[in-house]
PDB file of C-alpha atoms and ligand atoms in Angstrom:
ATOM      1  CA  MET I   3       0.000   0.000   0.000  1.00  0.00           C
ATOM      2  CA  LYS I   4       1.246   3.438  -0.904  1.00  0.00           C
ATOM      3  CA  ILE I   5       0.885   6.028   1.869  1.00  0.00           C
ATOM      4  CA  ILE I   6       0.596   9.561   0.512  1.00  0.00           C
ATOM      5  CA  SER I   7       0.090  12.858   2.291  1.00  0.00           C
ATOM      6  CA  ASP I   8       0.624  15.320  -0.561  1.00  0.00           C
ATOM      7  CA  ILE I   9      -2.319  16.198  -2.847  1.00  0.00           C
ATOM      8  CA  GLN I  10      -0.195  16.502  -6.009  1.00  0.00           C
ATOM      9  CA  GLU I  11       1.543  13.199  -5.363  1.00  0.00           C
ATOM     10  CA  LEU I  12      -1.844  11.556  -4.850  1.00  0.00           C
ATOM     11  CA  ARG I  13      -3.081  12.936  -8.181  1.00  0.00           C
ATOM     12  CA  ASP I  14       0.098  11.740  -9.931  1.00  0.00           C
ATOM     13  CA  HIS I  15      -0.467   8.241  -8.583  1.00  0.00           C
ATOM     14  CA  LEU I  16      -4.104   8.133  -9.582  1.00  0.00           C
ATOM     15  CA  ARG I  17      -3.650   9.656 -13.038  1.00  0.00           C
ATOM     16  CA  GLY I  18      -5.508   7.585 -15.661  1.00  0.00           C
ATOM     17  CA  GLN I  19      -7.524   5.695 -13.038  1.00  0.00           C
ATOM     18  CA  ASN I  20     -11.176   6.364 -13.647  1.00  0.00           C
ATOM     19  CA  ARG I  21     -12.719   3.570 -11.544  1.00  0.00           C
ATOM     20  CA  ALA I  22     -11.261   4.430  -8.151  1.00  0.00           C
ATOM     21  CA  SER I  23     -13.371   3.562  -5.135  1.00  0.00           C
ATOM     22  CA  PHE I  24     -12.933   5.752  -2.065  1.00  0.00           C
ATOM     23  CA  VAL I  25     -13.535   5.333   1.674  1.00  0.00           C
ATOM     24  CA  PRO I  26     -12.908   8.490   3.732  1.00  0.00           C
ATOM     25  CA  THR I  27     -12.301   7.921   7.465  1.00  0.00           C
ATOM     26  CA  MET I  28     -10.919   9.646  10.526  1.00  0.00           C
ATOM     27  CA  GLY I  29      -8.876   6.558  11.419  1.00  0.00           C
ATOM     28  CA  ASN I  30      -8.955   4.362  14.536  1.00  0.00           C
ATOM     29  CA  LEU I  31     -10.277   1.729  12.175  1.00  0.00           C
ATOM     30  CA  HIS I  32     -12.552  -1.088  13.309  1.00  0.00           C
ATOM     31  CA  GLU I  33     -14.486  -3.860  11.583  1.00  0.00           C
ATOM     32  CA  GLY I  34     -17.138  -1.325  10.489  1.00  0.00           C
ATOM     33  CA  HIS I  35     -14.558   0.617   8.453  1.00  0.00           C
ATOM     34  CA  LEU I  36     -13.031  -2.577   7.083  1.00  0.00           C
ATOM     35  CA  SER I  37     -16.442  -3.739   5.851  1.00  0.00           C
ATOM     36  CA  LEU I  38     -16.642  -0.435   3.922  1.00  0.00           C
ATOM     37  CA  MET I  39     -13.230  -1.179   2.331  1.00  0.00           C
ATOM     38  CA  ARG I  40     -14.554  -4.586   1.194  1.00  0.00           C
ATOM     39  CA  LEU I  41     -17.705  -2.976  -0.198  1.00  0.00           C
ATOM     40  CA  ALA I  42     -15.550  -0.394  -1.987  1.00  0.00           C
ATOM     41  CA  ARG I  43     -13.601  -3.215  -3.627  1.00  0.00           C
ATOM     42  CA  GLN I  44     -16.846  -4.606  -5.079  1.00  0.00           C
ATOM     43  CA  HIS I  45     -17.650  -1.285  -6.718  1.00  0.00           C
ATOM     44  CA  GLY I  46     -14.363  -0.053  -8.137  1.00  0.00           C
ATOM     45  CA  ASP I  47     -10.641  -0.447  -8.440  1.00  0.00           C
ATOM     46  CA  PRO I  48      -8.237   0.658  -7.022  1.00  0.00           C
ATOM     47  CA  VAL I  49      -9.504   1.189  -3.468  1.00  0.00           C
ATOM     48  CA  VAL I  50      -8.320   4.442  -1.909  1.00  0.00           C
ATOM     49  CA  ALA I  51      -8.825   5.113   1.813  1.00  0.00           C
ATOM     50  CA  SER I  52      -8.176   8.355   3.639  1.00  0.00           C
ATOM     51  CA  ILE I  53      -7.410   9.072   7.270  1.00  0.00           C
ATOM     52  CA  PHE I  54      -7.808  12.662   8.365  1.00  0.00           C
ATOM     53  CA  VAL I  55      -9.169  13.926  11.672  1.00  0.00           C
ATOM     54  CA  ASN I  56     -11.010  16.936  10.362  1.00  0.00           C
ATOM     55  CA  ARG I  57     -10.841  19.860  12.783  1.00  0.00           C
ATOM     56  CA  LEU I  58     -13.619  21.697  10.886  1.00  0.00           C
ATOM     57  CA  GLN I  59     -16.289  19.244  11.990  1.00  0.00           C
ATOM     58  CA  PHE I  60     -15.509  19.385  15.728  1.00  0.00           C
ATOM     59  CA  GLY I  61     -17.135  21.938  18.031  1.00  0.00           C
ATOM     60  CA  PRO I  62     -14.981  23.926  20.500  1.00  0.00           C
ATOM     61  CA  ASN I  63     -15.899  21.626  23.417  1.00  0.00           C
ATOM     62  CA  GLU I  64     -15.690  18.374  21.473  1.00  0.00           C
ATOM     63  CA  ASP I  65     -13.020  15.683  21.370  1.00  0.00           C
ATOM     64  CA  PHE I  66     -10.782  16.853  18.492  1.00  0.00           C
ATOM     65  CA  ASP I  67      -7.605  16.715  20.629  1.00  0.00           C
ATOM     66  CA  SER I  68      -8.406  13.408  22.299  1.00  0.00           C
ATOM     67  CA  TYR I  69      -9.858  11.708  19.193  1.00  0.00           C
ATOM     68  CA  PRO I  70      -8.027   8.348  18.980  1.00  0.00           C
ATOM     69  CA  ARG I  71      -5.136   8.451  16.500  1.00  0.00           C
ATOM     70  CA  THR I  72      -3.796   4.945  15.812  1.00  0.00           C
ATOM     71  CA  MET I  73      -1.993   5.341  12.478  1.00  0.00           C
ATOM     72  CA  GLN I  74       0.303   2.299  12.527  1.00  0.00           C
ATOM     73  CA  ALA I  75      -2.470  -0.112  13.562  1.00  0.00           C
ATOM     74  CA  ASP I  76      -4.714   1.434  10.880  1.00  0.00           C
ATOM     75  CA  ILE I  77      -2.031   0.983   8.210  1.00  0.00           C
ATOM     76  CA  ASP I  78      -1.654  -2.707   9.133  1.00  0.00           C
ATOM     77  CA  LYS I  79      -5.418  -3.242   8.824  1.00  0.00           C
ATOM     78  CA  LEU I  80      -5.681  -1.449   5.471  1.00  0.00           C
ATOM     79  CA  GLU I  81      -2.749  -3.419   4.076  1.00  0.00           C
ATOM     80  CA  LYS I  82      -4.528  -6.664   4.970  1.00  0.00           C
ATOM     81  CA  GLU I  83      -7.623  -5.415   3.117  1.00  0.00           C
ATOM     82  CA  GLY I  84      -5.607  -4.813  -0.045  1.00  0.00           C
ATOM     83  CA  VAL I  85      -6.144  -1.035  -0.088  1.00  0.00           C
ATOM     84  CA  TYR I  86      -4.024   0.476  -2.876  1.00  0.00           C
ATOM     85  CA  ILE I  87      -3.486   3.995  -1.544  1.00  0.00           C
ATOM     86  CA  LEU I  88      -3.882   5.490   1.907  1.00  0.00           C
ATOM     87  CA  PHE I  89      -4.245   9.239   1.615  1.00  0.00           C
ATOM     88  CA  ALA I  90      -3.238  10.608   5.023  1.00  0.00           C
ATOM     89  CA  PRO I  91      -2.738  14.350   4.655  1.00  0.00           C
ATOM     90  CA  THR I  92      -1.591  16.568   7.503  1.00  0.00           C
ATOM     91  CA  GLU I  93      -3.662  19.665   8.264  1.00  0.00           C
ATOM     92  CA  ARG I  94      -1.081  21.653   6.303  1.00  0.00           C
ATOM     93  CA  ASP I  95      -1.471  19.384   3.284  1.00  0.00           C
ATOM     94  CA  LEU I  96      -5.255  19.606   3.215  1.00  0.00           C
ATOM     95  CA  TYR I  97      -5.704  23.143   4.530  1.00  0.00           C
ATOM     96  CA  PRO I  98      -2.535  25.005   3.460  1.00  0.00           C
ATOM     97  CA  GLN I  99      -4.501  28.216   3.861  1.00  0.00           C
ATOM     98  CA  PRO I 100      -7.408  28.718   6.263  1.00  0.00           C
ATOM     99  CA  GLN I 101     -10.366  26.959   4.614  1.00  0.00           C
ATOM    100  CA  GLU I 102     -12.555  30.001   4.054  1.00  0.00           C
ATOM    101  CA  TYR I 103     -14.777  28.506   1.358  1.00  0.00           C
ATOM    102  CA  ARG I 104     -17.156  26.074   3.028  1.00  0.00           C
ATOM    103  CA  VAL I 105     -20.088  23.930   1.969  1.00  0.00           C
ATOM    104  CA  ASP I 106     -23.176  24.752   4.001  1.00  0.00           C
ATOM    105  CA  PRO I 107     -25.913  22.097   3.736  1.00  0.00           C
ATOM    106  CA  PRO I 108     -29.524  23.333   3.719  1.00  0.00           C
ATOM    107  CA  GLN I 109     -30.949  24.091   7.164  1.00  0.00           C
ATOM    108  CA  GLN I 110     -33.798  21.609   6.916  1.00  0.00           C
ATOM    109  CA  LEU I 111     -31.267  18.788   6.674  1.00  0.00           C
ATOM    110  CA  GLY I 112     -28.083  20.215   8.209  1.00  0.00           C
ATOM    111  CA  ASP I 113     -29.495  21.918  11.302  1.00  0.00           C
ATOM    112  CA  ILE I 114     -31.750  19.134  12.587  1.00  0.00           C
ATOM    113  CA  LEU I 115     -30.915  16.091  14.769  1.00  0.00           C
ATOM    114  CA  GLU I 116     -27.081  15.903  14.821  1.00  0.00           C
ATOM    115  CA  GLY I 117     -26.878  19.405  13.340  1.00  0.00           C
ATOM    116  CA  GLU I 118     -28.956  20.832  16.181  1.00  0.00           C
ATOM    117  CA  PHE I 119     -26.714  19.368  18.875  1.00  0.00           C
ATOM    118  CA  ARG I 120     -23.437  19.778  16.958  1.00  0.00           C
ATOM    119  CA  PRO I 121     -23.744  23.180  15.245  1.00  0.00           C
ATOM    120  CA  GLY I 122     -21.471  23.435  12.216  1.00  0.00           C
ATOM    121  CA  PHE I 123     -20.788  19.702  12.173  1.00  0.00           C
ATOM    122  CA  PHE I 124     -22.224  19.015   8.725  1.00  0.00           C
ATOM    123  CA  LYS I 125     -20.659  22.153   7.281  1.00  0.00           C
ATOM    124  CA  GLY I 126     -17.284  20.771   8.383  1.00  0.00           C
ATOM    125  CA  VAL I 127     -18.100  17.300   7.061  1.00  0.00           C
ATOM    126  CA  CYS I 128     -19.333  18.515   3.649  1.00  0.00           C
ATOM    127  CA  THR I 129     -16.359  20.844   3.241  1.00  0.00           C
ATOM    128  CA  VAL I 130     -13.792  18.136   3.898  1.00  0.00           C
ATOM    129  CA  VAL I 131     -15.639  15.482   1.882  1.00  0.00           C
ATOM    130  CA  LEU I 132     -15.909  17.794  -1.141  1.00  0.00           C
ATOM    131  CA  LYS I 133     -12.205  18.559  -0.840  1.00  0.00           C
ATOM    132  CA  LEU I 134     -11.283  14.885  -0.463  1.00  0.00           C
ATOM    133  CA  PHE I 135     -13.424  14.070  -3.524  1.00  0.00           C
ATOM    134  CA  SER I 136     -11.547  16.763  -5.422  1.00  0.00           C
ATOM    135  CA  CYS I 137      -8.199  15.223  -4.383  1.00  0.00           C
ATOM    136  CA  VAL I 138      -9.092  11.568  -5.085  1.00  0.00           C
ATOM    137  CA  GLN I 139     -11.674  12.040  -7.885  1.00  0.00           C
ATOM    138  CA  PRO I 140     -13.270   8.655  -7.223  1.00  0.00           C
ATOM    139  CA  LYS I 141     -15.938   6.977  -9.307  1.00  0.00           C
ATOM    140  CA  VAL I 142     -17.662   5.730  -6.148  1.00  0.00           C
ATOM    141  CA  ALA I 143     -17.390   6.588  -2.454  1.00  0.00           C
ATOM    142  CA  VAL I 144     -18.633   4.481   0.440  1.00  0.00           C
ATOM    143  CA  PHE I 145     -20.201   5.834   3.651  1.00  0.00           C
ATOM    144  CA  GLY I 146     -21.610   3.860   6.583  1.00  0.00           C
ATOM    145  CA  LYS I 147     -25.322   3.908   7.423  1.00  0.00           C
ATOM    146  CA  LYS I 148     -24.466   4.289  11.095  1.00  0.00           C
ATOM    147  CA  ASP I 149     -24.007   7.994  10.276  1.00  0.00           C
ATOM    148  CA  TYR I 150     -27.426   8.027   8.623  1.00  0.00           C
ATOM    149  CA  GLN I 151     -27.845  11.800   8.411  1.00  0.00           C
ATOM    150  CA  GLN I 152     -24.261  12.282   7.187  1.00  0.00           C
ATOM    151  CA  LEU I 153     -24.854   9.733   4.422  1.00  0.00           C
ATOM    152  CA  MET I 154     -28.015  11.545   3.310  1.00  0.00           C
ATOM    153  CA  ILE I 155     -26.374  14.983   3.379  1.00  0.00           C
ATOM    154  CA  ILE I 156     -23.371  13.796   1.358  1.00  0.00           C
ATOM    155  CA  ARG I 157     -25.656  12.094  -1.155  1.00  0.00           C
ATOM    156  CA  GLN I 158     -27.595  15.332  -1.606  1.00  0.00           C
ATOM    157  CA  MET I 159     -24.380  17.342  -1.870  1.00  0.00           C
ATOM    158  CA  ALA I 160     -23.078  15.035  -4.615  1.00  0.00           C
ATOM    159  CA  LYS I 161     -26.401  15.338  -6.431  1.00  0.00           C
ATOM    160  CA  GLN I 162     -26.754  19.114  -6.130  1.00  0.00           C
ATOM    161  CA  PHE I 163     -23.171  19.809  -7.244  1.00  0.00           C
ATOM    162  CA  ALA I 164     -23.464  17.151  -9.980  1.00  0.00           C
ATOM    163  CA  LEU I 165     -20.300  15.510  -8.638  1.00  0.00           C
ATOM    164  CA  PRO I 166     -19.286  12.569 -10.829  1.00  0.00           C
ATOM    165  CA  VAL I 167     -19.237  10.199  -7.866  1.00  0.00           C
ATOM    166  CA  GLU I 168     -21.728   7.552  -6.849  1.00  0.00           C
ATOM    167  CA  ILE I 169     -22.386   7.352  -3.101  1.00  0.00           C
ATOM    168  CA  ILE I 170     -22.715   3.765  -1.839  1.00  0.00           C
ATOM    169  CA  PRO I 171     -24.171   3.036   1.625  1.00  0.00           C
ATOM    170  CA  GLY I 172     -22.548   0.410   3.869  1.00  0.00           C
ATOM    171  CA  GLU I 173     -24.541  -1.463   6.539  1.00  0.00           C
ATOM    172  CA  THR I 174     -23.808  -0.778  10.214  1.00  0.00           C
ATOM    173  CA  ILE I 175     -21.571  -3.418  11.762  1.00  0.00           C
ATOM    174  CA  ARG I 176     -22.419  -4.366  15.336  1.00  0.00           C
ATOM    175  CA  ALA I 177     -20.754  -6.171  18.206  1.00  0.00           C
ATOM    176  CA  GLU I 178     -22.413  -9.457  19.187  1.00  0.00           C
ATOM    177  CA  ASP I 179     -24.458  -7.677  21.860  1.00  0.00           C
ATOM    178  CA  GLY I 180     -25.838  -5.201  19.275  1.00  0.00           C
ATOM    179  CA  LEU I 181     -23.695  -2.138  19.964  1.00  0.00           C
ATOM    180  CA  ALA I 182     -22.880  -0.349  16.693  1.00  0.00           C
ATOM    181  CA  LEU I 183     -19.111  -0.265  16.174  1.00  0.00           C
ATOM    182  CA  SER I 184     -17.675   3.230  16.572  1.00  0.00           C
ATOM    183  CA  SER I 185     -14.263   4.714  17.236  1.00  0.00           C
ATOM    184  CA  ARG I 186     -15.790   6.460  20.250  1.00  0.00           C
ATOM    185  CA  ASN I 187     -16.763   3.122  21.903  1.00  0.00           C
ATOM    186  CA  GLY I 188     -13.178   3.034  23.169  1.00  0.00           C
ATOM    187  CA  TYR I 189     -14.045   5.891  25.558  1.00  0.00           C
ATOM    188  CA  LEU I 190     -16.551   3.701  27.447  1.00  0.00           C
ATOM    189  CA  SER I 191     -15.681   2.305  30.878  1.00  0.00           C
ATOM    190  CA  THR I 192     -16.293  -1.427  31.507  1.00  0.00           C
ATOM    191  CA  GLU I 193     -19.673  -0.730  33.122  1.00  0.00           C
ATOM    192  CA  GLU I 194     -20.681   1.721  30.394  1.00  0.00           C
ATOM    193  CA  ARG I 195     -19.709  -0.800  27.729  1.00  0.00           C
ATOM    194  CA  GLN I 196     -22.119  -3.278  29.336  1.00  0.00           C
ATOM    195  CA  GLU I 197     -24.913  -0.711  29.312  1.00  0.00           C
ATOM    196  CA  ALA I 198     -24.231   0.631  25.791  1.00  0.00           C
ATOM    197  CA  PRO I 199     -26.173  -2.059  23.798  1.00  0.00           C
ATOM    198  CA  GLU I 200     -29.364  -0.777  25.506  1.00  0.00           C
ATOM    199  CA  LEU I 201     -29.386   2.056  22.969  1.00  0.00           C
ATOM    200  CA  GLN I 202     -30.031  -0.357  20.096  1.00  0.00           C
ATOM    201  CA  LYS I 203     -32.421  -2.428  22.245  1.00  0.00           C
ATOM    202  CA  ILE I 204     -34.542   0.645  22.929  1.00  0.00           C
ATOM    203  CA  LEU I 205     -34.600   1.467  19.204  1.00  0.00           C
ATOM    204  CA  GLN I 206     -35.842  -2.059  18.539  1.00  0.00           C
ATOM    205  CA  GLU I 207     -38.590  -1.590  21.138  1.00  0.00           C
ATOM    206  CA  VAL I 208     -39.536   1.717  19.519  1.00  0.00           C
ATOM    207  CA  ARG I 209     -39.727  -0.010  16.137  1.00  0.00           C
ATOM    208  CA  GLN I 210     -41.940  -2.732  17.599  1.00  0.00           C
ATOM    209  CA  ARG I 211     -44.255  -0.148  19.174  1.00  0.00           C
ATOM    210  CA  VAL I 212     -44.529   1.765  15.906  1.00  0.00           C
ATOM    211  CA  ILE I 213     -45.266  -1.420  13.969  1.00  0.00           C
ATOM    212  CA  GLU I 214     -47.976  -2.442  16.452  1.00  0.00           C
ATOM    213  CA  LEU I 215     -49.612   1.012  16.644  1.00  0.00           C
ATOM    214  CA  LYS I 216     -53.363   0.843  16.117  1.00  0.00           C
ATOM    215  CA  GLU I 217     -53.469   4.426  14.897  1.00  0.00           C
ATOM    216  CA  ARG I 218     -50.250   5.893  13.540  1.00  0.00           C
ATOM    217  CA  ASN I 219     -50.496   9.673  13.867  1.00  0.00           C
ATOM    218  CA  ILE I 220     -48.216  12.547  14.867  1.00  0.00           C
ATOM    219  CA  LYS I 221     -49.297  12.354  18.514  1.00  0.00           C
ATOM    220  CA  THR I 222     -48.869   8.587  18.925  1.00  0.00           C
ATOM    221  CA  LEU I 223     -45.380   8.772  17.364  1.00  0.00           C
ATOM    222  CA  ALA I 224     -44.424  11.665  19.678  1.00  0.00           C
ATOM    223  CA  ASP I 225     -45.647   9.646  22.687  1.00  0.00           C
ATOM    224  CA  ILE I 226     -43.426   6.737  21.693  1.00  0.00           C
ATOM    225  CA  GLU I 227     -40.422   9.070  21.295  1.00  0.00           C
ATOM    226  CA  GLN I 228     -41.025  10.628  24.720  1.00  0.00           C
ATOM    227  CA  LYS I 229     -41.399   7.252  26.390  1.00  0.00           C
ATOM    228  CA  ALA I 230     -38.119   6.059  24.865  1.00  0.00           C
ATOM    229  CA  VAL I 231     -36.308   9.222  25.998  1.00  0.00           C
ATOM    230  CA  ALA I 232     -37.655   8.678  29.535  1.00  0.00           C
ATOM    231  CA  GLN I 233     -36.561   5.040  29.418  1.00  0.00           C
ATOM    232  CA  LEU I 234     -32.993   6.007  28.488  1.00  0.00           C
ATOM    233  CA  THR I 235     -32.888   8.812  31.053  1.00  0.00           C
ATOM    234  CA  GLY I 236     -34.105   6.377  33.710  1.00  0.00           C
ATOM    235  CA  ARG I 237     -31.138   4.130  32.939  1.00  0.00           C
ATOM    236  CA  GLY I 238     -28.694   6.991  33.502  1.00  0.00           C
ATOM    237  CA  TRP I 239     -28.227   8.164  29.901  1.00  0.00           C
ATOM    238  CA  GLN I 240     -28.474  11.786  28.768  1.00  0.00           C
ATOM    239  CA  PRO I 241     -30.354  11.548  25.470  1.00  0.00           C
ATOM    240  CA  ASP I 242     -30.061  14.389  22.950  1.00  0.00           C
ATOM    241  CA  TYR I 243     -32.889  12.948  20.849  1.00  0.00           C
ATOM    242  CA  ILE I 244     -34.820   9.863  19.858  1.00  0.00           C
ATOM    243  CA  ALA I 245     -36.669  10.814  16.702  1.00  0.00           C
ATOM    244  CA  ILE I 246     -38.942   8.874  14.376  1.00  0.00           C
ATOM    245  CA  ARG I 247     -38.472  10.488  10.979  1.00  0.00           C
ATOM    246  CA  GLN I 248     -39.243   9.920   7.318  1.00  0.00           C
ATOM    247  CA  GLN I 249     -36.457   7.936   5.638  1.00  0.00           C
ATOM    248  CA  SER I 250     -36.568  10.075   2.513  1.00  0.00           C
ATOM    249  CA  ASN I 251     -35.735  13.473   4.081  1.00  0.00           C
ATOM    250  CA  LEU I 252     -35.436  12.972   7.856  1.00  0.00           C
ATOM    251  CA  ALA I 253     -38.347  15.350   8.382  1.00  0.00           C
ATOM    252  CA  PRO I 254     -40.990  14.560  11.006  1.00  0.00           C
ATOM    253  CA  SER I 255     -44.013  12.710   9.687  1.00  0.00           C
ATOM    254  CA  THR I 256     -46.947  14.711   8.400  1.00  0.00           C
ATOM    255  CA  LYS I 257     -50.570  13.661   8.080  1.00  0.00           C
ATOM    256  CA  GLU I 258     -49.951  13.153   4.355  1.00  0.00           C
ATOM    257  CA  SER I 259     -46.720  11.175   4.770  1.00  0.00           C
ATOM    258  CA  LEU I 260     -48.402   8.898   7.321  1.00  0.00           C
ATOM    259  CA  GLU I 261     -51.345   8.380   5.001  1.00  0.00           C
ATOM    260  CA  ALA I 262     -48.938   7.543   2.185  1.00  0.00           C
ATOM    261  CA  ASP I 263     -47.178   5.089   4.532  1.00  0.00           C
ATOM    262  CA  GLU I 264     -43.790   6.727   3.885  1.00  0.00           C
ATOM    263  CA  PRO I 265     -40.982   4.540   5.306  1.00  0.00           C
ATOM    264  CA  LEU I 266     -39.661   5.653   8.701  1.00  0.00           C
ATOM    265  CA  VAL I 267     -36.344   5.559  10.498  1.00  0.00           C
ATOM    266  CA  ILE I 268     -35.600   6.017  14.195  1.00  0.00           C
ATOM    267  CA  LEU I 269     -32.500   8.054  14.970  1.00  0.00           C
ATOM    268  CA  THR I 270     -30.880   8.641  18.324  1.00  0.00           C
ATOM    269  CA  ALA I 271     -27.936  10.317  20.008  1.00  0.00           C
ATOM    270  CA  ALA I 272     -27.331   9.960  23.718  1.00  0.00           C
ATOM    271  CA  LYS I 273     -24.520  10.396  26.181  1.00  0.00           C
ATOM    272  CA  LEU I 274     -23.442   7.612  28.479  1.00  0.00           C
ATOM    273  CA  GLY I 275     -21.086   9.204  30.988  1.00  0.00           C
ATOM    274  CA  LYS I 276     -18.860  11.370  28.827  1.00  0.00           C
ATOM    275  CA  THR I 277     -19.292   9.332  25.643  1.00  0.00           C
ATOM    276  CA  ARG I 278     -21.830  10.408  23.038  1.00  0.00           C
ATOM    277  CA  LEU I 279     -23.182   7.503  20.981  1.00  0.00           C
ATOM    278  CA  ILE I 280     -25.414   7.605  17.923  1.00  0.00           C
ATOM    279  CA  ASP I 281     -27.464   4.863  16.301  1.00  0.00           C
ATOM    280  CA  ASN I 282     -30.471   4.362  14.068  1.00  0.00           C
ATOM    281  CA  LEU I 283     -32.928   1.727  12.923  1.00  0.00           C
ATOM    282  CA  GLU I 284     -35.057   1.660   9.798  1.00  0.00           C
ATOM    283  CA  ILE I 285     -38.687   0.623  10.151  1.00  0.00           C
TER     284      ILE I 285
HETATM  285  O1  PAF J   1     -17.629   9.701   9.133  1.00  0.00           O
HETATM  286  C1  PAF J   1     -16.466  10.133   9.262  1.00  0.00           C
HETATM  287  O2  PAF J   1     -15.553   9.429   9.692  1.00  0.00           O
HETATM  288  C2  PAF J   1     -16.185  11.581   8.902  1.00  0.00           C
HETATM  289  O3  PAF J   1     -17.274  12.400   9.176  1.00  0.00           O
HETATM  290  C3  PAF J   1     -15.721  11.763   7.436  1.00  0.00           C
HETATM  291  C4  PAF J   1     -16.813  11.365   6.460  1.00  0.00           C
HETATM  292  C5  PAF J   1     -14.476  10.924   7.183  1.00  0.00           C
HETATM  293  C6  PAF J   1     -15.376  13.229   7.180  1.00  0.00           C
HETATM  294  O4  PAF J   1     -14.362  13.671   8.014  1.00  0.00           O
END
């Protein structure tokens, strides 16, 4: 595997390749990331991965400094997966000047759910992803469904800017007890790690309640959300949200969308101790 930090060198290496498949990451790779590398291999060749902890998407009180950086272990894993190039720019390589041009997703998608609790997060994500796309110029790029809202926002960005890249979703990979794999799981204490799968269990209960609802309307869905929030709070979590939304646009259901039986998804973010976990479940 070739490890490259310089944008020009990356372009030189990829010249003439028009089927490259790309997986952007922030490193600290786990089985979830590796499953995305395998999916990327099915959709293009060569596979290019990136590791870059993107300062622009972290809020002032978030974990940018402490975000786990495990470069050598990540390199070993990517080599085993047959990744052709690892693009691992420094901040100076990717942002040689302050990044003043930014991509601001529309409020109705970028400022809800994660965007409400992490202001500026999706602006930082879209800006770096657009820049990484410009560096790698992939034919396809793979993003995990665990970051459901991120996947949707990047898909829309690619569509609205007519970027010549197809966005492929990768399924969430879970531990045996149901906890979605995440680089931030490493922050959990032993007791918190035992409690953490409850997040997915509660989403499954919410799904069951929605499926069994006699009358699905805005009020009955809100009642289910509130009950689930109370359940998590009662177990010692600090939930930011548990929201039952339309799969197509992440907006709350309307009378019309319920009548049309639009598919739903449940999304959640909640803190367990100091660790903020997110998860989702399609209905
Ligand atoms: O999902 C992530 O790891 C990051 O948000 C991404 C897409 C690599 C952008 O920094």
